[in-house]
Tab-separated table of C-alpha atoms in Angstrom:
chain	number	residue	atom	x	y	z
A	1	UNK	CA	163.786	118.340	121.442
A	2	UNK	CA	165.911	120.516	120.050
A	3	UNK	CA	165.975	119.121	116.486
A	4	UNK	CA	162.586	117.254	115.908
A	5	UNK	CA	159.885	118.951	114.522
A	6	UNK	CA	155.622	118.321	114.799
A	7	UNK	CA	153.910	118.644	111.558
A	8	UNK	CA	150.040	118.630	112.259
A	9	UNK	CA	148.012	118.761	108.849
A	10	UNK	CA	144.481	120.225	109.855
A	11	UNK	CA	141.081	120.374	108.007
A	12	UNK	CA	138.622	122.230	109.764
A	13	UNK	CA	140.310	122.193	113.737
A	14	UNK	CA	138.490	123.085	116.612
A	15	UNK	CA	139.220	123.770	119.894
A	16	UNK	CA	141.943	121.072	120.619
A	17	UNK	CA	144.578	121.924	118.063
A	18	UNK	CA	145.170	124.980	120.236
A	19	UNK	CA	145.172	122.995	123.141
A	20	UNK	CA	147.501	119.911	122.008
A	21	UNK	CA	149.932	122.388	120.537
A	22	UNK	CA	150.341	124.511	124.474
A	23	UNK	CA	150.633	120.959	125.163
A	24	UNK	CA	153.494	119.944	123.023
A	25	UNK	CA	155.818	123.140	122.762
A	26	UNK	CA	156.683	121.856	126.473
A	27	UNK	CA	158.782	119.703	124.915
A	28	UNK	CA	159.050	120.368	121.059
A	29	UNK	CA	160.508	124.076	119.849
A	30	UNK	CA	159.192	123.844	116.281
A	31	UNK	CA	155.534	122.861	115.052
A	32	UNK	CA	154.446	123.180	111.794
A	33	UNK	CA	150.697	122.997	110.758
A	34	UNK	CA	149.325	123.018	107.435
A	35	UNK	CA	145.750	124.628	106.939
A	36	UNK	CA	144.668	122.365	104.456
A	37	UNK	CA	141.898	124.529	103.057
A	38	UNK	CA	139.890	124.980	106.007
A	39	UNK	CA	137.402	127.703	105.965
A	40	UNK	CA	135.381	127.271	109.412
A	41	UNK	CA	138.787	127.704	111.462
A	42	UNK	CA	139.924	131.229	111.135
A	43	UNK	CA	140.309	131.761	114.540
A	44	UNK	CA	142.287	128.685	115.538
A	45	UNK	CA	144.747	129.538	112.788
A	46	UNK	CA	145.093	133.395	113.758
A	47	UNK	CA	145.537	131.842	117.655
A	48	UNK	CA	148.054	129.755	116.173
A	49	UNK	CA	150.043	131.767	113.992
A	50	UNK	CA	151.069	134.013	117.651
A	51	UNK	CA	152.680	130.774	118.856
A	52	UNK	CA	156.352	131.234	119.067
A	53	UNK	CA	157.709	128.421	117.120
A	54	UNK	CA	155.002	127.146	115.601
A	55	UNK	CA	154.694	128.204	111.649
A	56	UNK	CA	151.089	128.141	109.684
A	57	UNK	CA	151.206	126.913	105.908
A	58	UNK	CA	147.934	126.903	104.151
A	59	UNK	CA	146.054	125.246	100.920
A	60	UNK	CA	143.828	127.448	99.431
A	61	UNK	CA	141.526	124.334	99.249
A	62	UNK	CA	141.132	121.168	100.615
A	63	UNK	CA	143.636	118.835	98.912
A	64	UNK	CA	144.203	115.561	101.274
A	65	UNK	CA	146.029	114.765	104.402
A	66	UNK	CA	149.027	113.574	101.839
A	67	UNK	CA	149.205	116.776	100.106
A	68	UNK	CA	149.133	118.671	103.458
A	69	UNK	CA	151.836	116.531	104.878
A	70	UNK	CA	154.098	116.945	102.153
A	71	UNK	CA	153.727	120.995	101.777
A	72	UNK	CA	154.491	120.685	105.160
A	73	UNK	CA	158.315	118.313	104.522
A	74	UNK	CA	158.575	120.474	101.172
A	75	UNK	CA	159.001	123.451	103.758
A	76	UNK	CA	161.240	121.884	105.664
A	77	UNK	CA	163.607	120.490	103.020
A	78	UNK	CA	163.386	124.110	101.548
A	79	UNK	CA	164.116	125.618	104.803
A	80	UNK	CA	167.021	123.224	104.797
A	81	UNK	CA	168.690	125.591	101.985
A	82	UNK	CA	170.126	122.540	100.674
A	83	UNK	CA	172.643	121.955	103.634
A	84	UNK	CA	171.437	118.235	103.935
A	85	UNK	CA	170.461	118.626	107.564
A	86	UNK	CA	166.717	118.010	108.044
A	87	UNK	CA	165.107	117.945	111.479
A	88	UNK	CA	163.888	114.281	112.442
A	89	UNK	CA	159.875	114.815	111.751
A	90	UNK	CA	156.590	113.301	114.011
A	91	UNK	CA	153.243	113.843	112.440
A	92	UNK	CA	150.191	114.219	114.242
A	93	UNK	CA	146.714	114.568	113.954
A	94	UNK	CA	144.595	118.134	114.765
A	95	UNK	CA	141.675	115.860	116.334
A	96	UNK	CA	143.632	115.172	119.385
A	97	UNK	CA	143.659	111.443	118.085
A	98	UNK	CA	147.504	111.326	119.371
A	99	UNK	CA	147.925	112.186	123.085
A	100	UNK	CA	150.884	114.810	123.666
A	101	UNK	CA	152.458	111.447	125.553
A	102	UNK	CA	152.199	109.525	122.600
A	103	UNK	CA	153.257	111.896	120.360
C-alpha cells in the first residue's frame, strides 16, 4: 500500500520486531519505528535501520508510547513539507501483539 505507512513505537524490542517488520514490507513500502529510549536493543535497531523503507527515529530516553507515537506523525507531517498530503497511518506494537494480518 502504496500510501499508508506503519509506525511501530518500541521500548526495549527483541527478536520479533525484526521479524513482524520482513513480515509487513510484503505489503507496506514505508515503516517507521521510533526507539523510544531503548538501551538493551542495539542490535535490532542497527538490523533495522538496513531495511529499505523502513526509517529509525530515536528518544534519547524513555518518554511513553504517546511521545513515541507522535515523534513518529511529527516526522511525517514534517516530511509532508507542508503540501497537505499525509500518508494514511496504522500503528502497531513491537511485541508482536498485532499479527501482520491484523495489522
Amino acid at each position: 500500500m502504496d500510501n499508508v505507512v506503519i509506525a511501530i513505537p518500541a521500548f526495549e524490542p527483541d527478536r520479533r520486531l525484526p521479524e513482524l517488520v520482513r513480515q509487513l514490507k510484503s505489503d507496506f513500502r514505508d515503516i517507521v519505528i521510533v526507539n523510544d529510549g531503548s538501551r538493551h536493543a542495539d542490535a535490532v535497531f542497527a538490523e533495522l535501520k538496513n531495511v529499505d523503507g523502513v526509517l529509525v527515529l530515536s528518544h534519547g530516553e524513555n518518554r511513553g508510547k504517546g511521545a513515541a507515537l507522535k515523534t513518529g506523525f511529527r516526522h511525517l507531517i514534517e516530511a509532508a513539507g507542508g503540501s497537505g498530503t499525509l500518508p494514511d497511518v496504522i500503528t502497531a506494537d513491537a511485541d508482536g501483539q498485532h499479527t501482520p494480518q491484523d495489522i
